[in-house]
Tab-separated table of C-alpha atoms and ligand atoms in Angstrom:
chain	number	residue	atom	x	y	z
X	1	MET	CA	-0.066	0.056	0.050
X	2	ASP	CA	1.255	3.443	-0.967
X	3	LEU	CA	-0.769	4.915	2.108
X	4	VAL	CA	-2.619	3.545	4.971
X	5	ILE	CA	-4.779	5.917	7.151
X	6	ARG	CA	-5.641	4.251	10.629
X	7	ASN	CA	-8.329	4.909	13.059
X	8	ALA	CA	-10.481	7.312	11.420
X	9	ASN	CA	-13.975	8.362	12.176
X	10	LEU	CA	-16.133	8.201	8.408
X	11	PRO	CA	-19.165	10.759	7.805
X	12	ASP	CA	-21.906	7.518	8.057
X	13	GLY	CA	-20.815	6.986	11.810
X	14	ARG	CA	-18.499	4.408	10.959
X	15	GLN	CA	-15.757	4.403	13.473
X	16	LYS	CA	-12.120	3.227	13.829
X	17	ILE	CA	-11.688	2.602	10.646
X	18	ASP	CA	-8.645	2.320	8.498
X	19	ILE	CA	-8.331	3.500	4.678
X	20	ALA	CA	-5.496	1.697	2.177
X	21	ILE	CA	-4.564	3.461	-0.781
X	22	VAL	CA	-2.685	2.490	-3.883
X	23	ALA	CA	-1.873	4.323	-6.867
X	24	GLY	CA	-4.052	7.384	-6.377
X	25	ARG	CA	-7.289	5.369	-5.484
X	26	ILE	CA	-8.942	3.700	-2.189
X	27	ALA	CA	-7.997	-0.010	-2.013
X	28	ALA	CA	-9.837	-0.851	0.830
X	29	VAL	CA	-11.927	0.268	3.551
X	30	GLY	CA	-12.298	-1.308	6.841
X	31	PRO	CA	-11.571	-1.616	10.658
X	32	CYS	CA	-8.023	-2.925	11.702
X	33	LEU	CA	-6.908	-3.584	8.025
X	34	PRO	CA	-3.937	-6.070	8.018
X	35	VAL	CA	-1.722	-4.117	5.306
X	36	GLN	CA	1.496	-1.922	5.603
X	37	GLY	CA	1.577	1.262	4.404
X	38	GLN	CA	4.748	2.789	3.130
X	39	ALA	CA	3.222	5.524	4.830
X	40	GLU	CA	0.794	5.759	7.713
X	41	ILE	CA	-1.320	8.545	9.218
X	42	ASP	CA	-3.048	8.004	12.438
X	43	ALA	CA	-6.093	10.018	11.856
X	44	GLY	CA	-6.728	9.465	15.990
X	45	GLY	CA	-10.360	9.250	15.848
X	46	ASN	CA	-10.639	12.052	13.834
X	47	LEU	CA	-13.266	12.693	11.076
X	48	VAL	CA	-12.102	11.600	7.168
X	49	SER	CA	-14.357	12.546	4.624
X	50	PRO	CA	-14.200	12.991	0.990
X	51	PRO	CA	-13.141	16.671	-0.103
X	52	PHE	CA	-15.401	19.681	0.092
X	53	VAL	CA	-17.419	20.524	-3.001
X	54	ASP	CA	-18.745	24.081	-4.154
X	55	ALA	CA	-21.256	23.440	-6.459
X	56	HIS	CA	-21.790	27.696	-7.211
X	57	PHE	CA	-18.885	29.997	-7.327
X	58	HIS	CA	-17.997	33.098	-9.610
X	59	MET	CA	-14.276	32.559	-9.921
X	60	ASP	CA	-13.720	35.085	-12.444
X	61	ALA	CA	-14.892	37.966	-10.191
X	62	THR	CA	-13.612	36.546	-6.741
X	63	LEU	CA	-11.007	38.781	-4.698
X	64	SER	CA	-11.742	41.868	-6.982
X	65	TYR	CA	-13.194	43.267	-3.526
X	66	GLY	CA	-13.152	47.210	-3.849
X	67	LEU	CA	-12.351	47.288	-7.530
X	68	PRO	CA	-13.153	49.802	-8.853
X	69	ARG	CA	-14.899	51.212	-5.602
X	70	VAL	CA	-16.866	49.153	-3.033
X	71	ASN	CA	-20.475	48.213	-3.076
X	72	GLN	CA	-22.174	50.693	-1.117
X	73	SER	CA	-25.816	49.887	-0.746
X	74	GLY	CA	-24.379	45.779	-0.510
X	75	THR	CA	-27.456	45.070	-2.802
X	76	LEU	CA	-27.789	42.525	-6.123
X	77	LEU	CA	-28.300	45.260	-8.229
X	78	GLU	CA	-25.533	47.541	-7.450
X	79	GLY	CA	-23.143	44.334	-7.320
X	80	ILE	CA	-24.207	43.937	-10.851
X	81	ALA	CA	-23.856	47.304	-11.917
X	82	LEU	CA	-20.320	47.086	-10.265
X	83	TRP	CA	-19.465	44.354	-11.942
X	84	GLY	CA	-19.993	45.810	-15.550
X	85	GLU	CA	-17.581	48.943	-14.418
X	86	LEU	CA	-14.912	46.520	-13.302
X	87	LYS	CA	-15.381	44.318	-16.474
X	88	PRO	CA	-14.152	46.625	-19.312
X	89	THR	CA	-10.796	47.148	-16.918
X	90	LEU	CA	-10.124	43.132	-16.230
X	91	THR	CA	-6.840	41.703	-17.784
X	92	GLN	CA	-6.545	37.925	-18.452
X	93	ASP	CA	-3.271	38.124	-15.987
X	94	ALA	CA	-5.176	39.924	-13.084
X	95	ILE	CA	-8.103	37.368	-13.355
X	96	ILE	CA	-5.810	34.388	-13.494
X	97	GLU	CA	-3.793	35.586	-10.388
X	98	ARG	CA	-6.766	36.165	-8.158
X	99	ALA	CA	-8.332	32.753	-9.101
X	100	LEU	CA	-5.162	30.855	-8.404
X	101	GLN	CA	-4.770	32.645	-5.466
X	102	TYR	CA	-8.701	31.527	-4.485
X	103	CYS	CA	-7.606	27.942	-5.200
X	104	ASP	CA	-4.970	27.857	-2.825
X	105	TRP	CA	-7.301	29.036	-0.419
X	106	ALA	CA	-9.822	26.391	-1.411
X	107	VAL	CA	-7.178	23.586	-1.403
X	108	ALA	CA	-5.959	24.464	2.006
X	109	ARG	CA	-9.851	24.227	3.403
X	110	GLY	CA	-10.052	20.679	1.549
X	111	LEU	CA	-12.370	22.197	-0.932
X	112	LEU	CA	-11.287	20.333	-3.999
X	113	ALA	CA	-13.785	20.249	-6.642
X	114	ILE	CA	-15.549	23.959	-7.740
X	115	ARG	CA	-18.044	24.912	-10.348
X	116	SER	CA	-17.439	28.012	-11.009
X	117	HIS	CA	-19.638	30.279	-13.306
X	118	VAL	CA	-17.896	32.548	-15.615
X	119	ASP	CA	-19.489	35.538	-17.385
X	120	ILE	CA	-19.608	35.019	-21.220
X	121	CYS	CA	-21.087	38.887	-21.963
X	122	ASP	CA	-17.886	40.263	-22.726
X	123	ASP	CA	-17.214	39.737	-26.438
X	124	ARG	CA	-13.441	39.205	-25.868
X	125	LEU	CA	-14.126	36.315	-23.643
X	126	LEU	CA	-11.408	37.200	-21.787
X	127	ALA	CA	-12.678	35.652	-18.342
X	128	THR	CA	-13.369	32.759	-20.303
X	129	GLU	CA	-10.243	32.148	-21.733
X	130	ALA	CA	-8.546	33.009	-18.313
X	131	LEU	CA	-10.505	30.226	-16.203
X	132	LEU	CA	-9.760	27.993	-19.084
X	133	GLN	CA	-6.563	28.420	-18.336
X	134	VAL	CA	-6.396	28.135	-14.651
X	135	LYS	CA	-8.722	24.676	-15.199
X	136	GLN	CA	-6.020	23.198	-16.797
X	137	GLN	CA	-3.180	24.582	-14.649
X	138	VAL	CA	-5.196	23.813	-11.253
X	139	ALA	CA	-6.303	20.216	-12.522
X	140	PRO	CA	-3.676	18.152	-10.421
X	141	TYR	CA	-4.856	19.525	-7.284
X	142	LEU	CA	-8.340	20.568	-7.921
X	143	ASP	CA	-11.384	20.009	-10.544
X	144	LEU	CA	-12.902	23.243	-11.701
X	145	GLN	CA	-16.097	22.827	-13.574
X	146	LEU	CA	-16.997	25.871	-15.684
X	147	VAL	CA	-20.548	27.432	-16.558
X	148	ALA	CA	-21.195	29.725	-19.473
X	149	PHE	CA	-22.844	32.411	-17.879
X	150	PRO	CA	-24.869	35.276	-19.711
X	151	GLN	CA	-24.759	37.832	-16.592
X	152	ASP	CA	-26.408	40.299	-18.676
X	153	GLY	CA	-29.232	38.077	-19.678
X	154	LEU	CA	-29.066	35.793	-22.863
X	155	LEU	CA	-31.943	38.013	-24.812
X	156	ARG	CA	-31.018	41.367	-23.081
X	157	SER	CA	-27.734	41.350	-24.399
X	158	ALA	CA	-27.438	40.962	-27.937
X	159	SER	CA	-24.275	38.976	-28.080
X	160	ALA	CA	-24.989	36.660	-25.317
X	161	PHE	CA	-26.107	33.556	-27.055
X	162	THR	CA	-23.212	33.648	-29.537
X	163	ASN	CA	-20.712	34.014	-27.057
X	164	LEU	CA	-21.952	31.234	-24.904
X	165	LYS	CA	-21.727	28.695	-27.794
X	166	ARG	CA	-18.250	30.255	-28.169
X	167	ALA	CA	-17.488	29.689	-24.860
X	168	ILE	CA	-18.846	25.933	-25.250
X	169	ALA	CA	-16.787	25.569	-28.163
X	170	MET	CA	-13.683	26.514	-26.292
X	171	GLY	CA	-14.082	24.145	-23.445
X	172	VAL	CA	-16.245	25.390	-21.108
X	173	ASP	CA	-18.490	23.014	-19.274
X	174	VAL	CA	-22.050	23.423	-18.577
X	175	VAL	CA	-24.610	25.911	-20.120
X	176	GLY	CA	-25.623	28.569	-17.566
X	177	GLY	CA	-28.528	31.113	-17.600
X	178	ILE	CA	-30.122	33.962	-15.506
X	179	PRO	CA	-33.828	33.939	-16.850
X	180	HIS	CA	-35.231	36.815	-13.877
X	181	PHE	CA	-32.702	39.233	-15.366
X	182	GLU	CA	-34.278	39.317	-18.670
X	183	ARG	CA	-36.410	42.333	-19.681
X	184	THR	CA	-40.036	40.289	-19.016
X	185	MET	CA	-41.092	37.134	-17.700
X	186	ALA	CA	-42.050	35.785	-20.857
X	187	ASP	CA	-37.930	36.462	-22.093
X	188	GLY	CA	-37.050	34.670	-19.123
X	189	ALA	CA	-39.183	31.470	-19.816
X	190	GLU	CA	-37.719	31.750	-23.707
X	191	SER	CA	-34.276	31.940	-22.682
X	192	VAL	CA	-34.576	29.141	-20.363
X	193	ARG	CA	-36.382	27.011	-23.683
X	194	LEU	CA	-33.194	28.206	-25.879
X	195	LEU	CA	-30.839	27.070	-23.371
X	196	CYS	CA	-32.140	23.897	-22.478
X	197	GLU	CA	-32.593	22.843	-26.145
X	198	TYR	CA	-29.040	24.178	-26.534
X	199	ALA	CA	-27.833	21.746	-23.724
X	200	ALA	CA	-29.796	18.595	-24.894
X	201	GLU	CA	-28.334	19.239	-28.643
X	202	GLN	CA	-25.060	19.194	-27.089
X	203	GLY	CA	-25.339	16.525	-24.275
X	204	LEU	CA	-24.091	19.070	-21.698
X	205	ARG	CA	-25.402	19.851	-17.967
X	206	VAL	CA	-27.423	23.109	-17.334
X	207	ASP	CA	-27.058	25.138	-14.410
X	208	MET	CA	-29.074	28.398	-14.000
X	209	HIS	CA	-29.114	31.228	-11.579
X	210	CYS	CA	-33.051	30.754	-11.428
X	211	ASP	CA	-35.410	33.200	-9.632
X	212	GLU	CA	-32.589	35.011	-7.468
X	213	SER	CA	-35.332	37.553	-6.367
X	214	ASP	CA	-37.823	37.916	-3.709
X	215	ASP	CA	-40.572	38.194	-6.166
X	216	PRO	CA	-43.219	35.487	-4.996
X	217	LEU	CA	-44.370	35.136	-8.687
X	218	SER	CA	-41.144	34.385	-10.440
X	219	ARG	CA	-42.033	31.224	-12.308
X	220	HIS	CA	-38.592	30.329	-13.926
X	221	ILE	CA	-38.017	27.214	-11.926
X	222	GLU	CA	-41.412	25.718	-13.118
X	223	THR	CA	-40.182	26.363	-16.597
X	224	LEU	CA	-36.487	25.110	-15.943
X	225	ALA	CA	-38.282	21.728	-14.293
X	226	TYR	CA	-40.760	21.382	-17.531
X	227	HIS	CA	-38.273	21.714	-20.213
X	228	SER	CA	-35.697	19.236	-18.184
X	229	HIS	CA	-38.643	16.598	-18.047
X	230	ARG	CA	-39.544	17.234	-21.685
X	231	LEU	CA	-36.244	17.040	-22.976
X	232	GLY	CA	-34.942	14.029	-20.718
X	233	MET	CA	-32.519	15.725	-18.988
X	234	GLN	CA	-33.127	14.326	-15.616
X	235	GLY	CA	-30.251	14.436	-13.389
X	236	ARG	CA	-28.187	17.055	-15.476
X	237	VAL	CA	-30.202	20.256	-14.917
X	238	THR	CA	-29.568	22.573	-11.639
X	239	GLY	CA	-31.711	25.495	-10.510
X	240	SER	CA	-29.325	27.647	-8.621
X	241	HIS	CA	-30.340	30.185	-5.785
X	242	LEU	CA	-34.218	29.644	-6.296
X	243	THR	CA	-34.727	32.214	-3.404
X	244	SER	CA	-38.047	33.441	-4.779
X	245	MET	CA	-39.174	30.166	-3.393
X	246	HIS	CA	-38.759	31.325	0.075
X	247	SER	CA	-41.436	34.039	-0.581
X	248	MET	CA	-43.776	31.787	-2.937
X	249	ASP	CA	-47.501	30.914	-1.966
X	250	ASN	CA	-47.248	27.533	-0.348
X	251	TYR	CA	-49.971	25.784	-2.310
X	252	TYR	CA	-48.197	26.800	-5.144
X	253	VAL	CA	-44.967	25.204	-3.433
X	254	SER	CA	-46.588	21.934	-2.850
X	255	LYS	CA	-47.426	21.827	-6.836
X	256	LEU	CA	-44.081	23.097	-7.444
X	257	MET	CA	-41.665	20.485	-5.615
X	258	PRO	CA	-42.964	17.127	-6.912
X	259	LEU	CA	-42.318	18.641	-10.377
X	260	MET	CA	-38.771	19.318	-9.694
X	261	ARG	CA	-38.382	16.047	-8.529
X	262	GLU	CA	-40.262	14.466	-11.637
X	263	ALA	CA	-37.572	16.480	-13.741
X	264	GLY	CA	-34.985	15.400	-11.807
X	265	VAL	CA	-33.935	18.983	-11.083
X	266	ALA	CA	-31.102	19.860	-8.601
X	267	ALA	CA	-31.146	22.853	-6.306
X	268	ILE	CA	-28.376	25.281	-5.185
X	269	ALA	CA	-28.836	27.355	-2.291
X	270	ASN	CA	-26.306	29.908	-1.557
X	271	PRO	CA	-26.848	30.722	2.130
X	272	LEU	CA	-23.983	33.578	2.751
X	273	ILE	CA	-25.343	35.555	-0.152
X	274	ASN	CA	-29.028	34.618	-0.077
X	275	ILE	CA	-29.098	35.981	3.594
X	276	THR	CA	-27.284	38.969	2.824
X	277	LEU	CA	-28.907	40.032	-0.578
X	278	GLN	CA	-32.407	38.972	-0.502
X	279	GLY	CA	-34.970	40.749	1.523
X	280	ARG	CA	-33.408	44.197	0.959
X	281	HIS	CA	-36.676	45.836	-0.048
X	282	ASP	CA	-38.426	44.458	3.471
X	283	THR	CA	-39.025	46.653	6.232
X	284	TYR	CA	-39.544	44.467	8.917
X	285	PRO	CA	-40.197	41.309	9.254
X	286	LYS	CA	-37.033	41.008	7.065
X	287	ARG	CA	-37.463	37.719	4.596
X	288	ARG	CA	-34.657	35.561	4.833
X	289	GLY	CA	-34.264	34.816	1.270
X	290	MET	CA	-33.001	31.336	1.248
X	291	THR	CA	-34.595	28.829	-0.671
X	292	ARG	CA	-36.902	26.144	1.112
X	293	VAL	CA	-33.990	23.736	1.928
X	294	PRO	CA	-35.564	21.059	4.205
X	295	GLU	CA	-38.246	20.931	2.353
X	296	LEU	CA	-36.848	20.373	-1.149
X	297	MET	CA	-34.598	17.770	0.539
X	298	ALA	CA	-37.655	16.093	2.047
X	299	ALA	CA	-39.297	15.962	-1.303
X	300	GLY	CA	-36.331	13.702	-2.642
X	301	ILE	CA	-34.530	16.850	-4.489
X	302	ASP	CA	-30.852	16.935	-4.284
X	303	VAL	CA	-29.917	20.109	-2.757
X	304	ALA	CA	-26.414	21.514	-1.983
X	305	PHE	CA	-24.994	25.014	-0.501
X	306	GLY	CA	-22.836	27.031	-2.570
X	307	GLN	CA	-20.005	29.766	-1.326
X	308	ASP	CA	-21.419	31.868	-4.759
X	309	CYS	CA	-18.864	34.827	-3.692
X	310	ALA	CA	-15.937	35.638	-1.843
X	311	MET	CA	-14.534	39.182	-1.908
X	312	ASP	CA	-16.143	40.491	-5.100
X	313	PRO	CA	-18.692	43.234	-5.698
X	314	TRP	CA	-21.571	41.288	-4.346
X	315	TYR	CA	-19.794	39.979	-1.310
X	316	SER	CA	-16.947	41.610	0.883
X	317	LEU	CA	-16.514	38.161	2.839
X	318	GLY	CA	-15.821	34.714	1.847
X	319	SER	CA	-12.648	32.645	2.092
X	320	GLY	CA	-13.638	29.345	0.520
X	321	ASP	CA	-14.483	27.675	3.631
X	322	MET	CA	-17.216	25.151	3.011
X	323	LEU	CA	-17.944	24.583	6.457
X	324	GLU	CA	-18.598	28.324	6.865
X	325	VAL	CA	-21.328	27.880	4.250
X	326	ALA	CA	-22.728	24.790	5.935
X	327	HIS	CA	-22.819	26.471	9.165
X	328	MET	CA	-24.756	29.434	7.687
X	329	GLY	CA	-26.946	27.269	5.922
X	330	LEU	CA	-28.103	25.348	8.918
X	331	HIS	CA	-28.993	28.452	10.632
X	332	VAL	CA	-31.047	30.101	8.245
X	333	ALA	CA	-32.799	27.056	7.244
X	334	GLN	CA	-33.128	26.221	11.085
X	335	MET	CA	-31.792	22.657	10.061
X	336	THR	CA	-30.409	21.896	14.059
X	337	GLY	CA	-31.833	18.070	14.135
X	338	GLN	CA	-29.101	15.442	14.339
X	339	GLU	CA	-30.024	14.502	10.636
X	340	ALA	CA	-30.816	17.856	9.362
X	341	MET	CA	-27.479	18.781	10.738
X	342	GLN	CA	-26.054	15.517	8.922
X	343	ALA	CA	-27.658	16.511	5.793
X	344	CYS	CA	-26.040	20.184	5.684
X	345	PHE	CA	-22.645	18.205	5.866
X	346	LYS	CA	-23.781	16.007	2.944
X	347	ALA	CA	-24.820	19.673	1.088
X	348	VAL	CA	-21.097	20.511	0.768
X	349	THR	CA	-19.658	17.048	0.120
X	350	GLU	CA	-21.717	14.050	-1.631
X	351	THR	CA	-24.615	16.061	-2.861
X	352	PRO	CA	-22.664	18.574	-4.682
X	353	ALA	CA	-20.111	15.692	-6.149
X	354	ARG	CA	-23.304	14.106	-7.825
X	355	ILE	CA	-24.441	17.400	-9.188
X	356	LEU	CA	-21.181	18.327	-10.844
X	357	GLY	CA	-21.136	14.490	-11.962
X	358	LEU	CA	-17.613	14.044	-10.421
X	359	ASP	CA	-16.333	10.893	-11.261
X	360	GLY	CA	-14.630	8.617	-8.537
X	361	TYR	CA	-15.808	10.816	-5.863
X	362	GLY	CA	-16.582	8.871	-2.202
X	363	LEU	CA	-14.899	6.748	0.038
X	364	GLU	CA	-15.590	3.481	-1.698
X	365	VAL	CA	-13.026	0.962	-3.154
X	366	GLY	CA	-11.902	2.278	-6.242
X	367	CYS	CA	-12.695	6.030	-6.053
X	368	HIS	CA	-9.968	8.535	-5.899
X	369	ALA	CA	-8.111	8.775	-2.739
X	370	ASP	CA	-9.112	12.694	-2.071
X	371	LEU	CA	-9.454	13.029	1.394
X	372	VAL	CA	-9.712	15.442	4.113
X	373	LEU	CA	-8.677	14.863	7.687
X	374	LEU	CA	-10.467	17.343	10.268
X	375	ASP	CA	-9.966	18.481	13.703
X	376	ALA	CA	-13.371	17.238	14.539
X	377	ALA	CA	-14.814	13.781	15.428
X	378	ASP	CA	-17.995	13.608	13.243
X	379	PRO	CA	-19.619	15.769	10.804
X	380	VAL	CA	-21.660	17.755	13.396
X	381	GLU	CA	-18.725	18.785	15.143
X	382	ALA	CA	-16.762	19.796	11.957
X	383	ILE	CA	-19.435	22.276	10.834
X	384	ARG	CA	-19.658	23.645	14.902
X	385	LEU	CA	-16.245	24.539	14.983
X	386	ARG	CA	-15.617	24.895	10.737
X	387	ALA	CA	-12.897	22.491	12.113
X	388	ALA	CA	-9.111	22.669	10.846
X	389	ARG	CA	-8.114	20.457	7.955
X	390	LEU	CA	-5.255	18.870	9.472
X	391	LYS	CA	-4.299	17.198	5.788
X	392	VAL	CA	-5.775	17.120	2.700
X	393	ILE	CA	-5.035	14.407	0.462
X	394	ARG	CA	-5.205	14.365	-3.217
X	395	ARG	CA	-4.879	10.901	-5.332
X	396	GLY	CA	-3.372	9.520	-2.271
X	397	THR	CA	-0.606	12.348	-1.659
X	398	VAL	CA	-0.916	14.834	1.312
X	399	ILE	CA	-1.353	18.680	-0.504
X	400	SER	CA	-2.001	20.664	2.338
X	401	GLU	CA	-1.511	20.588	6.528
X	402	SER	CA	-2.871	22.828	8.882
X	403	PRO	CA	-2.482	22.693	12.659
X	404	ALA	CA	-4.976	21.938	15.316
X	405	ALA	CA	-6.614	24.613	16.985
X	406	GLN	CA	-5.350	24.749	20.242
X	407	ALA	CA	-4.840	27.589	22.991
X	408	ARG	CA	-2.941	27.970	26.095
X	409	LEU	CA	-4.641	29.606	28.812
X	410	SER	CA	-2.729	31.463	31.698
X	411	VAL	CA	-5.485	32.587	33.929
X	412	ALA	CA	-5.802	33.526	37.660
X	413	GLY	CA	-6.562	30.848	40.179
X	414	ARG	CA	-4.334	28.126	38.179
X	415	PRO	CA	-1.012	27.646	39.032
X	416	GLU	CA	0.418	26.385	35.423
X	417	ALA	CA	-0.623	27.681	31.903
X	418	VAL	CA	-3.139	25.091	30.302
X	419	ASP	CA	-2.919	23.539	26.772
X	420	PHE	CA	-6.214	22.672	25.267
X	421	ARG	CA	-7.993	21.674	22.243
X	422	LEU	CA	-10.361	24.573	21.366
X	423	ALA	CA	-13.937	23.722	22.041
X	424	ARG	CA	-13.557	20.066	21.363
X	425	GLY	CA	-16.418	18.097	22.510
X	426	ARG	CA	-14.475	15.075	24.021
W	501	LIG	FE1	-24.043	33.185	-8.648
């Protein structure tokens, strides 16, 4: 064996498990494996998980916070306007440099797969070229999947559809959209039809920004489910954000969710962004704006949590930490039951892996040996502590290490300083 990890807790609750790795893949998983590794890691009863996966990000904008100015209102629309001001000044080198820096942050956080939208409404396709280069460069350590995203509207921006097709021809993986930003509801529906038909024809996945508003009457997710079903695209279509579902009539939602299930449409909520951008026109009470995560999950629909933004025109915070994302999602959705908290961990690991269609993801024999050793005993403790990623392993090789969270206390009444593991429950 190239590497054996001993005494690990797994996300499904199994304890004292060994994981043997050969040639970058998992060769055996079980208690007390009778094998020797050329290298061995003692997990010490800590959690070993497949890596974090971010199903929704904007890598072309990341780490551009403050360029050319700060979003004063903090709203989605000022963010879009600000991005429009920034776009003409972007250079390929700057996009690449910022994206690579973010990928380093991601790796250190055990985030080894990202689906990033890339704005294709710039006729030069500068960001597309840049992120395709980044995708190739990071491939040994991070899976980057790109979505052709018509930020200014497929129909509202004259060259968007042509550019989107150019981007796909250049190697972008997924078809994006933004129906709620088109001029009318009818144009939004038409954009969904055009994009789904194009994706079906090309055999591609679809991931649209869909109903990212507080409008209870926004209906683009219904249209997306309709075309996904009509075109036989089950399992390959995703609605991102879906914040209008928060405000929709309950009776209507009771019809909508089974339609989404039937159409095999997945959902991605972006808790950090949804909780800060939605409900901005409300006085009090203010709507939370995040889509109906536990209800969608209960209806049998795949729901993932995405980071969406990190230090860009829309969000001045964020650090590539999917445990922070899960932590916020758990709170906003009030998912504090034991099973619900486990589901929040899955929403940043196995569910987005399924949505992205990642090959060889997981802890089964034969899967890629991509693993994260966390400074936590189980998924709930990992979320609670936003636990340190002690080791991040890619294809059987340790590619990042972080120290455990420890503190030394020197307090009155104690003769000596005390070292202790920060807030560990055992
Ligand atoms: Fe987004």
